[in-house]
Structure formats: C-alpha cells, structure tokens
XYZ file of C-alpha atoms in Angstrom:
427
model
C 88.881 132.122 92.057
C 87.067 133.756 94.936
C 84.222 131.488 96.072
C 81.349 132.044 98.487
C 79.963 128.962 100.236
C 76.485 129.426 101.715
C 75.639 127.299 104.758
C 77.113 126.149 108.025
C 76.555 122.423 108.510
C 78.382 119.163 107.979
C 77.572 119.106 104.261
C 79.103 122.565 103.898
C 82.201 121.544 105.870
C 82.691 118.665 103.427
C 82.243 121.044 100.488
C 84.688 123.549 101.988
C 87.266 120.818 102.572
C 86.881 119.500 99.032
C 87.020 122.915 97.364
C 90.064 123.859 99.456
C 91.949 121.135 97.592
C 91.330 122.745 94.207
C 94.243 124.545 92.518
C 91.640 126.939 91.114
C 90.716 128.281 94.553
C 92.146 131.597 95.656
C 89.874 132.709 98.511
C 86.978 130.875 100.128
C 84.307 132.756 102.069
C 81.592 130.989 104.061
C 78.323 132.396 105.383
C 77.750 131.672 108.159
C 80.200 128.748 108.308
C 81.217 126.944 111.499
C 84.477 126.286 113.406
C 85.360 123.367 111.116
C 84.699 125.353 107.951
C 86.850 128.157 109.402
C 89.897 125.936 108.840
C 89.405 126.406 105.103
C 87.461 129.662 104.750
C 86.925 133.123 106.147
C 83.568 132.888 107.875
C 81.145 135.812 107.714
C 78.241 135.932 110.232
C 75.405 136.123 107.699
C 72.558 133.610 107.940
C 71.952 131.399 104.932
C 68.433 132.789 104.428
C 69.504 136.465 104.429
C 69.428 136.672 100.642
C 70.038 140.413 100.199
C 72.886 140.433 102.722
C 74.496 137.500 100.917
C 74.133 139.295 97.598
C 75.726 142.432 99.059
C 78.609 140.329 100.385
C 79.188 138.668 97.011
C 79.203 142.023 95.221
C 81.459 143.670 97.798
C 83.971 140.831 97.750
C 83.955 140.347 93.977
C 82.943 136.693 94.273
C 83.449 134.604 91.113
C 81.189 131.700 92.116
C 78.660 131.027 94.867
C 78.049 127.447 96.001
C 74.806 126.942 97.945
C 74.677 124.076 100.429
C 71.194 124.042 102.031
C 67.768 124.029 100.433
C 66.190 126.986 102.249
C 68.064 129.816 100.484
C 67.425 128.147 97.129
C 63.705 127.904 97.844
C 63.770 131.611 98.778
C 65.237 132.558 95.406
C 68.935 133.076 96.135
C 69.982 131.684 92.751
C 67.463 133.939 90.974
C 68.763 137.068 92.714
C 72.419 136.213 92.064
C 71.864 135.384 88.400
C 69.860 138.570 87.888
C 72.879 140.443 89.277
C 75.214 138.640 86.859
C 76.830 136.490 89.548
C 77.415 132.783 88.765
C 75.828 130.439 91.286
C 75.609 126.674 91.748
C 71.983 125.952 92.551
C 68.541 125.913 90.936
C 66.036 128.735 90.708
C 63.215 128.958 93.244
C 60.766 127.566 90.687
C 63.034 124.576 90.045
C 63.784 124.138 93.768
C 60.079 123.392 94.251
C 61.076 119.819 93.423
C 62.156 119.748 97.094
C 60.326 122.655 98.702
C 56.926 121.247 97.674
C 56.235 117.536 97.991
C 52.983 118.145 96.117
C 54.802 119.719 93.169
C 57.262 116.819 92.992
C 54.634 114.083 93.239
C 52.354 115.694 90.664
C 55.308 116.212 88.313
C 56.120 112.513 88.585
C 52.492 111.560 88.020
C 52.256 113.737 84.899
C 55.383 112.264 83.355
C 55.140 108.614 84.318
C 58.017 108.537 86.803
C 57.685 105.446 89.021
C 56.724 106.465 92.556
C 54.349 105.470 95.353
C 50.583 105.828 95.025
C 49.577 109.087 96.702
C 46.937 111.744 97.270
C 47.072 115.356 98.454
C 44.965 116.769 101.300
C 44.229 119.908 103.287
C 41.233 118.388 105.073
C 42.008 115.972 107.905
C 38.795 113.962 107.489
C 39.398 113.222 103.819
C 43.023 112.392 104.550
C 42.009 109.873 107.214
C 39.520 108.280 104.832
C 42.263 107.815 102.226
C 44.513 106.252 104.874
C 41.848 103.627 105.462
C 41.542 103.069 101.729
C 45.238 102.255 101.244
C 45.831 100.726 104.683
C 48.822 100.826 107.011
C 51.742 101.076 106.963
C 51.743 104.373 105.077
C 53.629 107.655 104.950
C 52.448 111.189 105.776
C 54.547 114.031 104.356
C 54.311 117.746 105.059
C 54.231 119.545 101.722
C 56.866 122.176 102.546
C 60.332 122.285 104.078
C 60.371 120.984 107.655
C 64.047 120.584 108.471
C 64.136 116.905 107.555
C 61.386 116.091 110.066
C 58.258 116.400 107.921
C 58.150 112.766 106.747
C 56.304 110.480 109.162
C 56.241 106.726 108.607
C 53.054 105.352 110.200
C 52.898 101.671 111.063
C 49.226 101.828 112.109
C 46.157 103.868 111.220
C 46.217 105.319 114.731
C 49.732 106.624 114.080
C 48.544 108.060 110.761
C 45.674 109.837 112.517
C 48.146 111.399 114.970
C 50.482 112.448 112.169
C 47.656 114.098 110.246
C 46.482 115.858 113.384
C 50.034 117.132 114.027
C 50.187 118.605 110.519
C 46.679 119.818 109.809
C 45.194 120.536 113.239
C 48.059 121.222 115.639
C 50.094 122.899 112.862
C 53.260 121.468 114.351
C 55.151 122.113 111.100
C 53.680 125.561 110.542
C 52.743 126.519 106.971
C 54.856 123.608 105.654
C 52.330 121.109 107.029
C 49.035 122.750 106.095
C 48.981 120.577 102.961
C 50.033 116.929 103.202
C 50.848 114.080 100.888
C 49.628 110.659 102.008
C 51.256 107.785 100.166
C 51.572 104.049 100.256
C 54.510 102.541 102.112
C 57.136 101.131 99.759
C 59.073 98.071 100.872
C 62.727 97.696 100.036
C 65.987 99.486 100.716
C 66.740 103.145 100.110
C 69.536 104.572 98.005
C 70.491 108.154 97.206
C 71.589 109.069 93.671
C 73.216 112.466 93.148
C 73.294 114.264 89.826
C 75.150 117.303 88.512
C 73.299 119.104 85.730
C 73.742 122.380 83.856
C 70.179 122.247 82.541
C 71.173 120.376 79.379
C 73.633 117.648 80.299
C 73.523 115.533 83.449
C 76.094 113.224 85.054
C 75.949 110.977 88.086
C 77.678 112.293 91.212
C 77.578 108.894 92.850
C 75.265 106.745 94.937
C 75.160 106.457 98.715
C 72.918 104.874 101.309
C 71.678 107.070 104.151
C 70.434 105.820 107.530
C 67.456 108.006 108.414
C 66.054 106.716 111.700
C 67.643 107.698 114.984
C 68.186 104.218 116.480
C 69.962 101.043 115.419
C 68.029 98.586 113.294
C 66.151 101.397 111.525
C 64.042 102.084 114.606
C 62.650 105.328 115.974
C 61.685 108.607 114.302
C 63.212 109.908 111.102
C 66.080 112.379 111.339
C 68.067 114.442 108.887
C 70.366 111.415 108.624
C 72.439 109.455 111.166
C 75.110 108.176 108.791
C 75.848 107.053 105.257
C 78.216 104.968 103.187
C 79.274 105.007 99.551
C 79.311 103.429 97.087
C 76.464 101.019 97.792
C 76.114 97.521 96.329
C 72.365 98.153 96.211
C 72.665 100.284 93.066
C 75.720 99.379 90.951
C 76.804 101.654 88.113
C 74.720 99.890 85.456
C 71.555 100.228 87.541
C 72.379 103.878 88.284
C 72.668 104.479 84.531
C 69.187 103.012 84.111
C 67.803 105.414 86.729
C 69.505 108.303 84.937
C 67.765 107.256 81.717
C 64.355 106.352 83.164
C 63.996 109.036 85.842
C 66.554 111.830 85.820
C 66.644 112.859 82.185
C 62.841 112.673 81.723
C 62.325 114.808 84.843
C 64.879 117.390 83.720
C 63.253 117.542 80.273
C 59.810 117.879 81.865
C 60.904 120.727 84.124
C 62.455 122.595 81.202
C 59.277 122.109 79.152
C 57.170 123.387 82.050
C 59.203 126.577 82.418
C 61.384 125.585 85.390
C 64.712 124.424 83.895
C 66.899 122.790 86.522
C 70.623 123.506 86.948
C 72.664 122.476 89.964
C 72.838 119.389 92.136
C 69.833 117.062 92.168
C 69.266 114.366 94.771
C 67.089 111.409 93.797
C 65.870 109.395 96.781
C 65.021 105.879 95.659
C 63.319 102.869 97.173
C 64.660 99.694 95.577
C 61.554 97.517 95.531
C 60.963 94.055 94.088
C 59.262 95.823 91.171
C 62.249 98.074 90.471
C 63.386 101.499 91.713
C 60.680 103.932 92.825
C 61.314 107.608 93.543
C 60.640 108.598 97.160
C 61.627 112.240 96.831
C 63.864 114.767 95.129
C 66.137 117.288 96.849
C 67.637 120.371 95.237
C 71.109 119.976 96.804
C 73.627 117.504 98.197
C 72.334 115.226 100.913
C 73.625 115.475 104.470
C 75.387 113.221 105.520
C 75.713 111.612 102.069
C 77.940 114.483 100.904
C 80.391 113.673 103.700
C 80.611 110.086 102.448
C 80.735 110.840 98.694
C 83.021 113.851 98.359
C 86.142 112.128 99.777
C 85.798 109.524 96.997
C 85.501 112.030 94.138
C 88.822 112.046 92.275
C 88.100 115.303 90.457
C 88.574 119.028 90.929
C 85.074 119.707 92.233
C 85.483 123.456 91.843
C 86.057 123.035 88.102
C 82.902 120.914 87.932
C 80.881 123.465 89.900
C 82.115 126.319 87.730
C 81.248 124.445 84.526
C 77.783 123.682 85.865
C 77.102 127.275 86.888
C 78.379 128.695 83.580
C 76.848 126.024 81.337
C 80.153 125.342 79.594
C 79.676 121.579 79.474
C 80.168 118.564 81.724
C 82.398 115.510 81.292
C 80.792 112.237 80.265
C 82.051 110.439 83.375
C 83.758 111.257 86.657
C 86.771 109.603 88.261
C 86.339 107.962 91.665
C 88.852 106.653 94.180
C 88.846 102.821 94.388
C 87.710 102.843 98.025
C 84.671 102.785 100.301
C 83.634 105.674 102.526
C 81.558 105.635 105.725
C 80.265 108.602 107.737
C 78.833 108.182 111.255
C 76.856 111.105 112.707
C 77.341 111.962 116.361
C 74.234 113.755 117.652
C 73.132 115.500 120.831
C 70.996 113.628 123.341
C 67.312 113.997 122.485
C 67.806 114.525 118.758
C 65.636 114.764 116.624
C 63.619 116.322 119.442
C 64.808 118.928 121.916
C 68.496 118.870 122.775
C 70.975 120.767 124.878
C 73.747 123.041 123.631
C 77.103 124.159 124.924
C 78.479 120.704 125.798
C 82.268 120.616 125.554
C 83.616 118.413 122.737
C 86.908 116.559 123.204
C 88.887 114.221 120.975
C 88.335 115.660 117.489
C 92.080 116.059 116.891
C 92.729 112.539 118.196
C 90.138 111.127 115.780
C 91.589 113.065 112.855
C 95.014 111.648 113.699
C 93.844 108.181 112.713
C 94.636 106.975 109.170
C 91.870 107.824 106.690
C 89.624 109.587 109.238
C 88.112 113.071 108.854
C 85.718 114.848 111.186
C 83.197 117.166 109.531
C 81.635 119.648 111.933
C 77.894 120.328 111.777
C 76.316 121.656 114.987
C 79.388 123.160 116.672
C 80.480 126.539 118.040
C 83.416 128.063 119.894
C 82.898 129.259 123.463
C 85.919 130.943 125.044
C 88.127 129.066 122.611
C 86.534 125.693 123.402
C 84.633 123.602 120.831
C 81.075 122.968 122.061
C 77.836 121.488 120.737
C 75.426 123.868 119.004
C 72.869 121.674 117.257
C 71.179 118.301 116.964
C 73.659 116.686 114.606
C 77.066 117.704 115.950
C 79.775 115.854 113.999
C 80.154 113.521 111.029
C 83.041 111.103 111.519
C 84.087 109.919 108.057
C 86.635 107.314 107.035
C 87.752 105.604 103.849
C 88.917 102.037 103.527
C 89.816 99.475 100.927
C 86.499 97.749 101.592
C 83.315 98.372 103.551
C 84.467 96.455 106.620
C 87.659 98.505 106.798
C 85.852 101.804 106.345
C 83.302 100.935 109.050
C 86.051 99.947 111.484
C 88.012 103.140 110.813
C 84.976 105.399 111.194
C 83.984 103.861 114.533
C 87.590 104.030 115.723
C 87.302 107.775 115.127
C 83.981 107.941 116.971
C 85.555 106.181 119.940
C 88.099 109.012 120.309
C 85.438 111.743 120.643
C 83.544 112.681 123.799
C 80.775 115.102 124.664
C 77.983 114.825 127.229
C 74.956 112.979 125.885
C 76.602 111.966 122.596
C 74.364 109.614 120.626
C 75.171 107.705 117.453
C 74.014 104.615 115.642
C 76.305 101.629 115.922
C 75.156 99.898 112.737
C 75.978 102.306 109.895
C 76.731 100.147 106.867
C 76.488 96.892 108.832
C 73.601 95.432 106.844
C 75.450 96.000 103.582
C 78.562 94.501 105.161
C 76.621 91.308 105.856
C 75.148 91.380 102.350
C 78.554 91.340 100.712
C 79.670 88.524 102.984
C 82.117 90.431 105.139
C 80.272 90.557 108.426
C-alpha cells in the first residue's frame, strides 16, 4: 500500500513508526512530517491545512489510504474532499468533526441525548456569562467554542479568574474567532481518563484507555497545555468500566450523529472525568490524542494499517484488539515558556543515547534540522516513551531516557504516572 500521513507532530511520528511495522505498507508519505517521521516516510513540505495541495499530492502519487493526524484539516473538510475524489481516508467529515471543532455542538449534542456531562451554558455576551458564573460558583471552566490549539480550556479557581478568562475570549479576542462564543460549565471533581475508539460509522471498538497530564507543572499545577505526558493502560478505567462507557456514551453518540445527518467514521477520543457519581464526558476529539497516542500505540499488538484500512473502507472491524501485556509511559519534553512564548533553534543532544536504552523510543514533535543538526522548533519538542512490565518500571525507563537528552531550557514534568503508581501500591 501507498499511504499518506497528514501532520507533523509527536502523534504523527508515533503513527508513522507504527504503520512502518505493517507488512501491508509499501510507501509512506508524510505532509509535512518532521525529522523523526523522515526515518519512516518521505516527507513532502505541504502544510496540514493545505487541503487542495494535499489532494493533488494524493492523486499524483496514487495514494491508497490517507491517515489524518491533527484535527484542523478534518475540521476544514479534508475527509470530504478526499472521499468525493474517490480516495479512502481515515477521519471524519467536517460535519462530524464538529464534535471537536465546536464545543457548543458537542455539549448540545450530549444534552439532547442524555449523555452525562457537566452542567453548562453558552454565551456570546460577557455580562450574561459573568452572571452565570456567579450562579454556579467557582471553581468553574471557561471553554472557547472553536479550535484553539489545546489552549482554549481555562480552569478558573475563583470568580475573578473567570472574569479574566471571559474577557480574554469575548473582549480581548485572544483566541480569535474560536473564542467569540464560550461554554461556561461547572467544575467536575475526580480524575481524567482518555478513551479512544475506532469506528467505521456502524461498528465501534475500543482503542484503549490512557491518562493524560494536562497542566504544565508537577502536581497538576499551572495552565493547561496540549499534554505534558501520558501513561497506558490506566487502573482508573479497567476494561469492564471502559465497556460500560462504550455502551452508555460512545454508541448512543454515534447513533445520534448518524440520525442527525453527521455519521462519524474514524478515530474518536472521549475525554472523561471519573467522578464519585460515575464517568462524565468532558469533551470529544475527532482524532488520536497527543501524547496519548505515543503511549498507546506501542502497546497495540495489531497491524494498525489493516485496522485503518478496514475503518476507511467500511469492511468491518474485529470484536476485540490484542494488546501487549505491558505498561507504557510517555514524558513530554517542552521548550522553556511553553504553553506561552518559547524560543526555537536550540540544539538537541542525546536522542540516540536515549533510544539506545531498553524499551525506550523518542517521538519527535517540535523539531527541525538546521545544517544537519536537530534543533527545537515548537513548544512540545519530544515525547520520550518507554514500556515496562509494570508502571514503576515504565516510569523509570522513560525518565532514564529523558535524562540522556539535553537542550537549552528543556522543561518536563517529573511526576508523569506517579499518582497512579502510588495508587497501585508501588510507589
């Protein structure tokens, strides 16, 4: 098969690495890719939102399947354009991708169909939004309606913080058009878990459960990021509980979307808060999570390309997937200042030394080559992933890999998976 991978981050590096292990793969193209992805694919300098250029590339190269990593091209209608041209693609239509690209759409869908989620209201007017904040009380959450690069969700511990968040969205327009409508919702207490689903629009199977670490500092402190690390599987949501979420949330939502004229096919992320009253849906995403993909894919004991092809063609999915009997941990190494402003062009050393350790892989995210030297080129730079027989072993291996890598201003959390390690009595 000739496959086109759209995207150029850590999630896409993990996908490229996994697909490269498939006996079905002949040629892998990546647009735009990155230096890590270039180990497995021929990278083409086309941005992931250049839909017509990507379509021209797929036609010119005779691509058999396109796998879309990030949410932006899906929200812009990449899957619609490819399918209209008769080209198989893994990813939902733009109308179905609204489950991520519009927080309002997702919350109202859940409200209409009785999916358990936080109490919420939608606003364009800052005064009415502030009045609702005082009605539900702090802490609370303010969410920009549209895509904001993982930075449009603001957890507010006080009403003053909520007022500032609303001002940033609705008055200062800090998130552009994405923040001109906001969702204000109650703060849910509990622990988060990420359930991933593969669906061809009819059948749906679990692609595993991971726990992401969203805030930038240890102890879940500081602003939210795109994700500072993840581990899988998580004891928070064992397989029986995940099956219950599939039955109570996933299948009803997929049926509802089909009934409402937006059938969903591709990868679906279900962000859950595990509260004392049971799981509540925080959000949906229309693609693999990042960095959860880097933690989950090394555990998948299947030919992922065969699964992706079956999903895109609608030829049927297996009832269950095989998983390696191991635990996986991914620690994100970020640039200084992330998730705010950050420098670029810092030389990166030690990647090969880290990858020389048993069970360690380094997935590149924000990297580039400058005169043959690997340098930083983004906020999240690397995902250092390791597998182990248990969580303690996987954590130790991942941080051993981190210790081998150097670049100026490198920042990473030192507690990825630690709380779960204590929970299972191994810390």
